[in-house]
Amino acid sequence: MQQTSKPQRHASTGHPRLDRSPTELAFLETILESLHDGVYVYTSDSLRIRYMNAAALDRHGWTREEARGKTISDTAATFNEKAFFRAAVPLFNGELDSITMELTHFTGPIEVSTRLIRTTDEGDFFVSVLRDITGRKSLELEKVQTVSTVSHELRTPLTSIHGALRLLKAGVVADLDDKTQSVVDIAVRNTDRLLSIVNDILDLEKINSDKMDFSIAEMDIIECLNDTVELVSGTAFEHDIELEISSDLRGAMVMGNSDRIAQVITNFASNAIKYSPSGATVRFGLEQEDGGIVVSVSDEGPGITPDQTRMLFKPFSQARASDGTKRPGTGLGLAIVDAILKRLDYPVSFTSEVGQGSTFQFRIPAHLVLWTDPIETRGVARA
């Protein structure tokens, strides 16, 4: 009976190894050449291209000989080698088998999945598969636009109902007995949630239809962080959560949009508060790194399991925490964050450890940092 060989794994890291006969490699190349997705094979150190399939060559208008004289950086004018190697760290240390990123190419939205392959004779290579996701994004946009149309019709009457319930709860209309007060409290909480859902949908629709303001100007990132923490302090108090700000900068001016950045930090903070247990601390960090500035929000929640991380930043999806409890939410918050940060050209990332909490952060690139005033000892403030 003929046996099917399994891919060999590198002894130390467990990464796949290419150890095939010439006949097998010829067969695999035939398969790759027939794919509609672009396939790129390039060295893991210099990023020099070793192979591109027909779909990849057609995308760039290169011949096979031209491709061999280029690096993967030549495939896009905006390709950032430092950012790529930072993203590839989990591949080198064996934490992940692959990384997937959604990018905006001049041809439209694309999804790129990358793996690290180790060969016995020629060293290590990255293999990236590029897929055009224009159709998928169009469907997502149609979905958001359809729901946003309904949301526009809902917001006005819902706002009126919400206002009336708030007056009832405050006792402006009449004094309520305990039973009636309990019913009104439930109604207020649910209208709060409905308004949040409607506003999230409308925000996402504004971003996708280029109706949201993304104008860039000089701004004080530390002031923005402090103001945002103050805004969420009430919610933190209601949930018995302590807020802590940690920074290694006394001052910092950057190019950005303060409203949008505050929206991102608020979203991170709301999630951190929601997932943290009573009595925990949510930490806001601001650090200078390689000339850029990293803004982070960390919680002490249950963390996110690896199989749930793929759902993050996707519209209308919500990852379930490792404790199995589903928190209330629209499933749009991180999708809005992702869309905002892409428009600002601020890379976003996160780390999470089951049972230890999660950290979400974005990085203001060095070329958008105007000046900073470092402090020798990191200052800590509590809110």
mmCIF file of C-alpha atoms in Angstrom:
data_model
loop_
_atom_site.group_PDB
_atom_site.id
_atom_site.type_symbol
_atom_site.label_atom_id
_atom_site.label_comp_id
_atom_site.label_asym_id
_atom_site.label_seq_id
_atom_site.Cartn_x
_atom_site.Cartn_y
_atom_site.Cartn_z
ATOM 1 C CA MET A 1 0.000 0.000 0.000
ATOM 2 C CA GLN A 2 1.338 3.403 -0.945
ATOM 3 C CA GLN A 3 1.910 5.663 2.044
ATOM 4 C CA THR A 4 1.534 9.443 2.027
ATOM 5 C CA SER A 5 4.513 11.169 3.575
ATOM 6 C CA LYS A 6 3.887 13.884 6.120
ATOM 7 C CA PRO A 7 5.783 17.211 5.961
ATOM 8 C CA GLN A 8 9.000 17.017 7.939
ATOM 9 C CA ARG A 9 9.396 19.408 10.895
ATOM 10 C CA HIS A 10 12.509 21.268 11.964
ATOM 11 C CA ALA A 11 13.972 19.510 15.006
ATOM 12 C CA SER A 12 14.386 22.607 17.190
ATOM 13 C CA THR A 13 11.426 24.818 16.236
ATOM 14 C CA GLY A 14 8.844 22.485 14.763
ATOM 15 C CA HIS A 15 8.581 24.607 11.584
ATOM 16 C CA PRO A 16 7.773 22.819 8.300
ATOM 17 C CA ARG A 17 10.797 21.721 6.270
ATOM 18 C CA LEU A 18 10.899 21.350 2.504
ATOM 19 C CA ASP A 19 12.611 18.038 1.812
ATOM 20 C CA ARG A 20 11.079 16.873 -1.476
ATOM 21 C CA SER A 21 12.239 14.998 -4.559
ATOM 22 C CA PRO A 22 12.567 16.912 -7.867
ATOM 23 C CA THR A 23 9.444 15.159 -9.177
ATOM 24 C CA GLU A 24 7.416 16.239 -6.155
ATOM 25 C CA LEU A 25 8.675 19.816 -6.405
ATOM 26 C CA ALA A 26 7.762 19.990 -10.100
ATOM 27 C CA PHE A 27 4.270 18.763 -9.253
ATOM 28 C CA LEU A 28 3.896 21.347 -6.490
ATOM 29 C CA GLU A 29 5.065 24.140 -8.794
ATOM 30 C CA THR A 30 2.449 23.116 -11.361
ATOM 31 C CA ILE A 31 -0.224 23.397 -8.684
ATOM 32 C CA LEU A 32 1.058 26.779 -7.480
ATOM 33 C CA GLU A 33 1.109 28.180 -11.016
ATOM 34 C CA SER A 34 -2.610 27.403 -11.405
ATOM 35 C CA LEU A 35 -3.692 29.270 -8.274
ATOM 36 C CA HIS A 36 -5.581 32.578 -8.492
ATOM 37 C CA ASP A 37 -3.906 33.745 -5.264
ATOM 38 C CA GLY A 38 -0.433 35.254 -5.500
ATOM 39 C CA VAL A 39 2.360 33.154 -3.944
ATOM 40 C CA TYR A 40 5.660 34.728 -2.927
ATOM 41 C CA VAL A 41 8.712 32.815 -1.646
ATOM 42 C CA TYR A 42 11.554 34.965 -0.326
ATOM 43 C CA THR A 43 14.551 34.618 1.966
ATOM 44 C CA SER A 44 13.982 35.197 5.667
ATOM 45 C CA ASP A 45 17.020 37.491 6.084
ATOM 46 C CA SER A 46 17.426 39.683 2.985
ATOM 47 C CA LEU A 47 13.808 39.214 1.786
ATOM 48 C CA ARG A 48 15.129 38.503 -1.713
ATOM 49 C CA ILE A 49 12.494 36.855 -3.888
ATOM 50 C CA ARG A 50 13.163 33.248 -4.841
ATOM 51 C CA TYR A 51 9.833 32.406 -6.466
ATOM 52 C CA MET A 52 6.575 34.058 -7.523
ATOM 53 C CA ASN A 53 3.746 32.176 -9.161
ATOM 54 C CA ALA A 54 1.969 33.388 -12.301
ATOM 55 C CA ALA A 55 -0.758 35.243 -10.364
ATOM 56 C CA ALA A 56 1.836 37.186 -8.371
ATOM 57 C CA LEU A 57 3.876 38.031 -11.479
ATOM 58 C CA ASP A 58 0.763 39.255 -13.307
ATOM 59 C CA ARG A 59 -0.179 41.475 -10.355
ATOM 60 C CA HIS A 60 3.122 43.363 -10.621
ATOM 61 C CA GLY A 61 3.715 43.015 -14.351
ATOM 62 C CA TRP A 62 7.075 41.311 -13.838
ATOM 63 C CA THR A 63 8.761 38.512 -15.717
ATOM 64 C CA ARG A 64 10.163 35.614 -13.735
ATOM 65 C CA GLU A 65 13.700 36.857 -14.377
ATOM 66 C CA GLU A 66 12.828 40.369 -13.153
ATOM 67 C CA ALA A 67 11.274 38.964 -9.973
ATOM 68 C CA ARG A 68 14.462 37.115 -9.024
ATOM 69 C CA GLY A 69 16.338 40.419 -8.947
ATOM 70 C CA LYS A 70 13.937 42.022 -6.490
ATOM 71 C CA THR A 71 13.016 41.807 -2.813
ATOM 72 C CA ILE A 72 9.577 41.534 -1.289
ATOM 73 C CA SER A 73 9.913 45.231 -0.359
ATOM 74 C CA ASP A 74 9.642 46.052 -4.081
ATOM 75 C CA THR A 75 6.097 44.675 -4.234
ATOM 76 C CA ALA A 76 4.627 47.763 -2.533
ATOM 77 C CA ALA A 77 5.900 51.312 -2.152
ATOM 78 C CA THR A 78 4.592 51.386 1.423
ATOM 79 C CA PHE A 79 6.278 48.127 2.503
ATOM 80 C CA ASN A 80 7.993 48.657 5.869
ATOM 81 C CA GLU A 81 10.743 46.109 6.533
ATOM 82 C CA LYS A 82 11.077 46.935 10.240
ATOM 83 C CA ALA A 83 7.339 46.575 10.779
ATOM 84 C CA PHE A 84 7.354 43.297 8.837
ATOM 85 C CA PHE A 85 10.143 41.774 10.919
ATOM 86 C CA ARG A 86 8.373 42.875 14.128
ATOM 87 C CA ALA A 87 5.217 41.139 12.959
ATOM 88 C CA ALA A 88 7.222 38.025 12.000
ATOM 89 C CA VAL A 89 8.775 37.541 15.452
ATOM 90 C CA PRO A 90 6.141 34.922 16.461
ATOM 91 C CA LEU A 91 7.120 32.908 13.368
ATOM 92 C CA PHE A 92 10.816 32.922 14.241
ATOM 93 C CA ASN A 93 10.282 31.865 17.864
ATOM 94 C CA GLY A 94 7.657 29.260 17.001
ATOM 95 C CA GLU A 95 4.717 30.918 18.777
ATOM 96 C CA LEU A 96 2.634 30.939 15.569
ATOM 97 C CA ASP A 97 2.599 28.826 12.414
ATOM 98 C CA SER A 98 1.358 31.728 10.310
ATOM 99 C CA ILE A 99 0.413 35.383 10.485
ATOM 100 C CA THR A 100 -2.398 36.985 8.487
ATOM 101 C CA MET A 101 -2.789 40.688 7.768
ATOM 102 C CA GLU A 102 -5.347 42.706 5.836
ATOM 103 C CA LEU A 103 -3.732 45.513 3.852
ATOM 104 C CA THR A 104 -4.769 48.199 1.415
ATOM 105 C CA HIS A 105 -2.914 47.763 -1.862
ATOM 106 C CA PHE A 106 -3.154 50.170 -4.793
ATOM 107 C CA THR A 107 -5.208 47.466 -6.539
ATOM 108 C CA GLY A 108 -7.643 47.229 -3.624
ATOM 109 C CA PRO A 109 -7.949 45.434 -0.271
ATOM 110 C CA ILE A 110 -5.847 42.285 0.110
ATOM 111 C CA GLU A 111 -5.223 39.600 2.711
ATOM 112 C CA VAL A 112 -1.679 38.267 3.132
ATOM 113 C CA SER A 113 -0.905 35.062 5.035
ATOM 114 C CA THR A 114 2.761 34.320 5.762
ATOM 115 C CA ARG A 115 4.568 31.223 7.027
ATOM 116 C CA LEU A 116 8.224 30.499 7.783
ATOM 117 C CA ILE A 117 9.601 27.475 5.932
ATOM 118 C CA ARG A 118 12.971 25.899 6.769
ATOM 119 C CA THR A 119 14.821 23.958 4.058
ATOM 120 C CA THR A 120 17.664 21.496 4.522
ATOM 121 C CA ASP A 121 19.928 22.949 1.825
ATOM 122 C CA GLU A 122 19.062 26.570 1.098
ATOM 123 C CA GLY A 123 18.133 28.125 4.430
ATOM 124 C CA ASP A 124 14.901 29.640 5.651
ATOM 125 C CA PHE A 125 12.205 31.250 3.534
ATOM 126 C CA PHE A 126 9.003 33.161 4.038
ATOM 127 C CA VAL A 127 6.032 31.999 1.978
ATOM 128 C CA SER A 128 3.295 34.597 1.612
ATOM 129 C CA VAL A 129 -0.055 34.023 -0.057
ATOM 130 C CA LEU A 130 -1.824 37.170 -1.274
ATOM 131 C CA ARG A 131 -5.575 37.056 -1.793
ATOM 132 C CA ASP A 132 -7.718 39.792 -3.301
ATOM 133 C CA ILE A 133 -10.584 40.391 -0.852
ATOM 134 C CA THR A 134 -12.360 43.146 -2.772
ATOM 135 C CA GLY A 135 -15.477 40.977 -3.068
ATOM 136 C CA ARG A 136 -15.500 40.139 0.635
ATOM 137 C CA LYS A 137 -15.025 43.778 1.628
ATOM 138 C CA SER A 138 -17.816 44.831 -0.721
ATOM 139 C CA LEU A 139 -20.185 42.386 0.955
ATOM 140 C CA GLU A 140 -19.146 43.636 4.391
ATOM 141 C CA LEU A 141 -19.731 47.222 3.269
ATOM 142 C CA GLU A 142 -23.155 46.354 1.867
ATOM 143 C CA LYS A 143 -24.016 44.681 5.172
ATOM 144 C CA VAL A 144 -22.948 47.716 7.182
ATOM 145 C CA GLN A 145 -24.741 50.119 4.835
ATOM 146 C CA THR A 146 -27.961 48.105 5.016
ATOM 147 C CA VAL A 147 -27.879 47.991 8.804
ATOM 148 C CA SER A 148 -26.843 51.658 9.011
ATOM 149 C CA THR A 149 -29.916 52.670 6.984
ATOM 150 C CA VAL A 150 -32.094 51.004 9.589
ATOM 151 C CA SER A 151 -29.968 52.531 12.359
ATOM 152 C CA HIS A 152 -30.515 56.053 11.024
ATOM 153 C CA GLU A 153 -34.264 55.499 11.259
ATOM 154 C CA LEU A 154 -33.961 54.079 14.760
ATOM 155 C CA ARG A 155 -31.686 56.667 16.352
ATOM 156 C CA THR A 156 -34.133 59.611 16.572
ATOM 157 C CA PRO A 157 -37.016 57.781 18.282
ATOM 158 C CA LEU A 158 -34.573 55.774 20.395
ATOM 159 C CA THR A 159 -32.890 58.967 21.604
ATOM 160 C CA SER A 160 -36.279 60.366 22.611
ATOM 161 C CA ILE A 161 -37.172 57.198 24.504
ATOM 162 C CA HIS A 162 -33.777 57.190 26.181
ATOM 163 C CA GLY A 163 -34.194 60.796 27.301
ATOM 164 C CA ALA A 164 -37.653 60.147 28.702
ATOM 165 C CA LEU A 165 -36.447 57.120 30.652
ATOM 166 C CA ARG A 166 -33.545 59.113 32.069
ATOM 167 C CA LEU A 167 -36.017 61.726 33.354
ATOM 168 C CA LEU A 168 -38.094 58.992 34.957
ATOM 169 C CA LYS A 169 -35.036 57.451 36.576
ATOM 170 C CA ALA A 170 -33.915 60.818 37.979
ATOM 171 C CA GLY A 171 -37.341 61.357 39.534
ATOM 172 C CA VAL A 172 -38.006 64.531 37.540
ATOM 173 C CA VAL A 173 -41.447 63.386 36.400
ATOM 174 C CA ALA A 174 -42.569 61.687 39.604
ATOM 175 C CA ASP A 175 -41.311 59.779 42.612
ATOM 176 C CA LEU A 176 -41.149 56.071 41.793
ATOM 177 C CA ASP A 177 -41.625 53.158 44.151
ATOM 178 C CA ASP A 178 -38.865 50.542 44.369
ATOM 179 C CA LYS A 179 -40.532 48.088 41.968
ATOM 180 C CA THR A 180 -41.143 50.733 39.306
ATOM 181 C CA GLN A 181 -37.634 52.123 39.779
ATOM 182 C CA SER A 182 -36.184 48.659 39.137
ATOM 183 C CA VAL A 183 -38.136 48.325 35.887
ATOM 184 C CA VAL A 184 -37.053 51.789 34.739
ATOM 185 C CA ASP A 185 -33.406 50.975 35.548
ATOM 186 C CA ILE A 186 -33.594 47.887 33.332
ATOM 187 C CA ALA A 187 -35.142 49.931 30.515
ATOM 188 C CA VAL A 188 -32.415 52.601 30.813
ATOM 189 C CA ARG A 189 -29.624 49.999 30.643
ATOM 190 C CA ASN A 190 -31.125 48.416 27.562
ATOM 191 C CA THR A 191 -31.669 51.717 25.758
ATOM 192 C CA ASP A 192 -28.062 52.631 26.595
ATOM 193 C CA ARG A 193 -26.971 49.416 24.917
ATOM 194 C CA LEU A 194 -29.227 49.971 21.885
ATOM 195 C CA LEU A 195 -27.893 53.494 21.405
ATOM 196 C CA SER A 196 -24.342 52.159 21.655
ATOM 197 C CA ILE A 197 -25.082 49.597 18.951
ATOM 198 C CA VAL A 198 -26.680 52.211 16.685
ATOM 199 C CA ASN A 199 -23.796 54.668 17.158
ATOM 200 C CA ASP A 200 -21.185 51.968 16.488
ATOM 201 C CA ILE A 201 -22.919 50.961 13.260
ATOM 202 C CA LEU A 202 -23.156 54.569 12.120
ATOM 203 C CA ASP A 203 -19.490 55.200 12.985
ATOM 204 C CA LEU A 204 -18.369 52.203 10.938
ATOM 205 C CA GLU A 205 -20.559 53.318 8.048
ATOM 206 C CA LYS A 206 -19.059 56.819 8.230
ATOM 207 C CA ILE A 207 -15.533 55.402 8.068
ATOM 208 C CA ASN A 208 -16.297 53.085 5.159
ATOM 209 C CA SER A 209 -18.028 55.849 3.193
ATOM 210 C CA ASP A 210 -15.292 58.441 3.951
ATOM 211 C CA LYS A 211 -17.690 60.661 5.908
ATOM 212 C CA MET A 212 -15.683 60.685 9.146
ATOM 213 C CA ASP A 213 -13.161 63.434 9.838
ATOM 214 C CA PHE A 214 -9.580 62.170 9.676
ATOM 215 C CA SER A 215 -7.865 65.526 9.303
ATOM 216 C CA ILE A 216 -4.338 65.483 10.728
ATOM 217 C CA ALA A 217 -2.863 68.226 12.889
ATOM 218 C CA GLU A 218 -0.320 68.715 15.647
ATOM 219 C CA MET A 219 -1.618 67.306 18.938
ATOM 220 C CA ASP A 220 -0.463 66.552 22.463
ATOM 221 C CA ILE A 221 -0.726 62.768 22.813
ATOM 222 C CA ILE A 222 -0.194 62.846 26.590
ATOM 223 C CA GLU A 223 -3.002 65.365 27.070
ATOM 224 C CA CYS A 224 -5.241 63.234 24.838
ATOM 225 C CA LEU A 225 -4.499 60.133 26.923
ATOM 226 C CA ASN A 226 -5.124 61.915 30.229
ATOM 227 C CA ASP A 227 -8.407 63.430 29.008
ATOM 228 C CA THR A 228 -9.623 60.057 27.735
ATOM 229 C CA VAL A 229 -8.780 58.297 30.992
ATOM 230 C CA GLU A 230 -10.782 60.959 32.827
ATOM 231 C CA LEU A 231 -13.750 60.313 30.536
ATOM 232 C CA VAL A 232 -13.828 56.575 31.312
ATOM 233 C CA SER A 233 -13.156 57.013 35.040
ATOM 234 C CA GLY A 234 -16.890 57.041 35.798
ATOM 235 C CA THR A 235 -17.412 53.680 34.119
ATOM 236 C CA ALA A 236 -14.365 52.303 35.923
ATOM 237 C CA PHE A 237 -15.764 53.509 39.279
ATOM 238 C CA GLU A 238 -19.092 51.754 38.597
ATOM 239 C CA HIS A 239 -17.224 48.479 37.972
ATOM 240 C CA ASP A 240 -14.811 48.942 40.919
ATOM 241 C CA ILE A 241 -11.818 49.183 38.564
ATOM 242 C CA GLU A 242 -8.740 51.281 39.313
ATOM 243 C CA LEU A 243 -7.077 53.158 36.453
ATOM 244 C CA GLU A 244 -3.324 53.694 36.250
ATOM 245 C CA ILE A 245 -1.314 55.764 33.762
ATOM 246 C CA SER A 246 2.360 54.986 33.176
ATOM 247 C CA SER A 247 4.586 57.062 30.887
ATOM 248 C CA ASP A 248 8.276 57.573 30.188
ATOM 249 C CA LEU A 249 7.562 60.939 28.536
ATOM 250 C CA ARG A 250 6.897 64.273 30.177
ATOM 251 C CA GLY A 251 5.651 65.766 26.904
ATOM 252 C CA ALA A 252 5.074 64.635 23.322
ATOM 253 C CA MET A 253 3.640 66.270 20.218
ATOM 254 C CA VAL A 254 2.599 64.128 17.275
ATOM 255 C CA MET A 255 0.715 64.411 14.010
ATOM 256 C CA GLY A 256 -2.729 62.888 14.481
ATOM 257 C CA ASN A 257 -6.432 63.418 15.026
ATOM 258 C CA SER A 258 -7.219 63.820 18.728
ATOM 259 C CA ASP A 259 -10.893 62.858 18.369
ATOM 260 C CA ARG A 260 -10.111 59.629 16.560
ATOM 261 C CA ILE A 261 -7.250 58.695 18.897
ATOM 262 C CA ALA A 262 -9.483 59.355 21.905
ATOM 263 C CA GLN A 263 -12.098 57.106 20.295
ATOM 264 C CA VAL A 264 -9.545 54.302 19.972
ATOM 265 C CA ILE A 265 -8.276 54.630 23.547
ATOM 266 C CA THR A 266 -11.864 54.786 24.849
ATOM 267 C CA ASN A 267 -12.710 51.576 23.035
ATOM 268 C CA PHE A 268 -9.646 49.791 24.388
ATOM 269 C CA ALA A 269 -10.426 51.086 27.882
ATOM 270 C CA SER A 270 -14.111 50.079 27.726
ATOM 271 C CA ASN A 271 -13.151 46.533 26.766
ATOM 272 C CA ALA A 272 -10.464 46.384 29.457
ATOM 273 C CA ILE A 273 -12.920 47.541 32.136
ATOM 274 C CA LYS A 274 -15.603 45.161 30.888
ATOM 275 C CA TYR A 275 -13.318 42.128 30.993
ATOM 276 C CA SER A 276 -11.519 42.934 34.256
ATOM 277 C CA PRO A 277 -12.724 41.486 37.576
ATOM 278 C CA SER A 278 -13.928 43.780 40.345
ATOM 279 C CA GLY A 279 -10.990 45.357 42.203
ATOM 280 C CA ALA A 280 -8.577 44.961 39.281
ATOM 281 C CA THR A 281 -6.415 47.649 37.675
ATOM 282 C CA VAL A 282 -6.510 48.773 34.052
ATOM 283 C CA ARG A 283 -3.156 50.222 33.013
ATOM 284 C CA PHE A 284 -2.585 52.836 30.325
ATOM 285 C CA GLY A 285 0.945 53.002 28.968
ATOM 286 C CA LEU A 286 2.741 55.557 26.819
ATOM 287 C CA GLU A 287 6.317 54.729 25.822
ATOM 288 C CA GLN A 288 8.841 55.888 23.284
ATOM 289 C CA GLU A 289 10.147 53.065 21.106
ATOM 290 C CA ASP A 290 12.523 53.339 18.136
ATOM 291 C CA GLY A 291 11.566 56.990 17.697
ATOM 292 C CA GLY A 292 7.855 56.177 17.666
ATOM 293 C CA ILE A 293 5.346 56.229 20.525
ATOM 294 C CA VAL A 294 3.413 53.174 21.717
ATOM 295 C CA VAL A 295 0.076 53.723 23.483
ATOM 296 C CA SER A 296 -1.244 50.645 25.298
ATOM 297 C CA VAL A 297 -4.152 49.567 27.498
ATOM 298 C CA SER A 298 -3.751 46.449 29.654
ATOM 299 C CA ASP A 299 -6.320 44.575 31.720
ATOM 300 C CA GLU A 300 -6.265 41.791 34.296
ATOM 301 C CA GLY A 301 -9.055 39.835 32.657
ATOM 302 C CA PRO A 302 -9.278 36.162 31.673
ATOM 303 C CA GLY A 303 -7.366 36.619 28.434
ATOM 304 C CA ILE A 304 -8.186 35.384 24.944
ATOM 305 C CA THR A 305 -7.522 31.869 23.688
ATOM 306 C CA PRO A 306 -5.483 31.562 20.448
ATOM 307 C CA ASP A 307 -8.432 30.127 18.506
ATOM 308 C CA GLN A 308 -10.518 33.200 19.390
ATOM 309 C CA THR A 309 -7.949 35.800 18.319
ATOM 310 C CA ARG A 310 -8.848 35.424 14.650
ATOM 311 C CA MET A 311 -12.241 36.994 15.412
ATOM 312 C CA LEU A 312 -10.752 40.204 16.757
ATOM 313 C CA PHE A 313 -11.095 43.333 14.605
ATOM 314 C CA LYS A 314 -13.758 41.641 12.435
ATOM 315 C CA PRO A 315 -17.112 43.467 12.046
ATOM 316 C CA PHE A 316 -20.062 41.950 13.912
ATOM 317 C CA SER A 317 -17.886 39.418 15.715
ATOM 318 C CA GLN A 318 -16.918 39.143 19.357
ATOM 319 C CA ALA A 319 -14.268 36.817 20.710
ATOM 320 C CA ARG A 320 -15.289 34.846 23.769
ATOM 321 C CA ALA A 321 -12.948 35.266 26.723
ATOM 322 C CA SER A 322 -11.088 32.236 28.060
ATOM 323 C CA ASP A 323 -13.482 32.030 31.033
ATOM 324 C CA GLY A 324 -16.300 31.206 28.590
ATOM 325 C CA THR A 325 -18.371 34.237 29.569
ATOM 326 C CA LYS A 326 -19.749 36.397 26.763
ATOM 327 C CA ARG A 327 -19.805 40.079 27.680
ATOM 328 C CA PRO A 328 -22.380 42.475 26.239
ATOM 329 C CA GLY A 329 -21.202 44.358 23.185
ATOM 330 C CA THR A 330 -21.883 45.151 19.555
ATOM 331 C CA GLY A 331 -18.974 43.224 18.052
ATOM 332 C CA LEU A 332 -18.052 46.423 16.188
ATOM 333 C CA GLY A 333 -15.751 48.219 18.620
ATOM 334 C CA LEU A 334 -12.447 46.675 17.543
ATOM 335 C CA ALA A 335 -13.496 46.775 13.873
ATOM 336 C CA ILE A 336 -13.930 50.540 14.258
ATOM 337 C CA VAL A 337 -10.558 50.773 16.029
ATOM 338 C CA ASP A 338 -8.870 48.831 13.235
ATOM 339 C CA ALA A 339 -10.445 51.029 10.550
ATOM 340 C CA ILE A 340 -9.465 54.246 12.347
ATOM 341 C CA LEU A 341 -5.862 53.194 12.935
ATOM 342 C CA LYS A 342 -5.437 52.086 9.333
ATOM 343 C CA ARG A 343 -6.595 55.511 8.172
ATOM 344 C CA LEU A 344 -4.149 57.191 10.564
ATOM 345 C CA ASP A 345 -1.365 54.785 9.514
ATOM 346 C CA TYR A 346 -0.850 53.690 13.132
ATOM 347 C CA PRO A 347 -0.064 49.934 13.393
ATOM 348 C CA VAL A 348 -2.247 48.090 15.915
ATOM 349 C CA SER A 349 -1.359 44.928 17.829
ATOM 350 C CA PHE A 350 -2.313 42.955 20.898
ATOM 351 C CA THR A 351 -0.988 40.293 23.237
ATOM 352 C CA SER A 352 -3.031 38.041 25.467
ATOM 353 C CA GLU A 353 -2.285 35.259 27.918
ATOM 354 C CA VAL A 354 -5.010 33.017 29.259
ATOM 355 C CA GLY A 355 -5.602 33.799 32.909
ATOM 356 C CA GLN A 356 -3.245 36.805 32.848
ATOM 357 C CA GLY A 357 -5.102 39.433 30.835
ATOM 358 C CA SER A 358 -4.685 41.231 27.517
ATOM 359 C CA THR A 359 -2.884 44.290 26.172
ATOM 360 C CA PHE A 360 -4.061 46.252 23.130
ATOM 361 C CA GLN A 361 -1.797 48.908 21.689
ATOM 362 C CA PHE A 362 -1.123 51.120 18.714
ATOM 363 C CA ARG A 363 2.108 52.736 17.562
ATOM 364 C CA ILE A 364 2.544 56.276 16.295
ATOM 365 C CA PRO A 365 5.377 55.912 13.738
ATOM 366 C CA ALA A 366 8.574 57.911 14.215
ATOM 367 C CA HIS A 367 7.941 60.107 11.173
ATOM 368 C CA LEU A 368 4.693 61.328 12.781
ATOM 369 C CA VAL A 369 6.345 62.200 16.118
ATOM 370 C CA LEU A 370 7.274 65.900 16.193
ATOM 371 C CA TRP A 371 9.092 66.071 19.523
ATOM 372 C CA THR A 372 9.258 64.337 22.886
ATOM 373 C CA ASP A 373 10.430 65.267 26.372
ATOM 374 C CA PRO A 374 11.635 62.025 28.035
ATOM 375 C CA ILE A 375 11.870 61.569 31.795
ATOM 376 C CA GLU A 376 14.552 59.416 33.368
ATOM 377 C CA THR A 377 12.190 57.647 35.774
ATOM 378 C CA ARG A 378 8.807 56.583 34.529
ATOM 379 C CA GLY A 379 5.994 58.472 36.225
ATOM 380 C CA VAL A 380 2.888 56.721 37.484
ATOM 381 C CA ALA A 381 -0.432 58.442 38.096
ATOM 382 C CA ARG A 382 -3.608 56.922 39.436
ATOM 383 C CA ALA A 383 -7.146 57.906 38.528
#
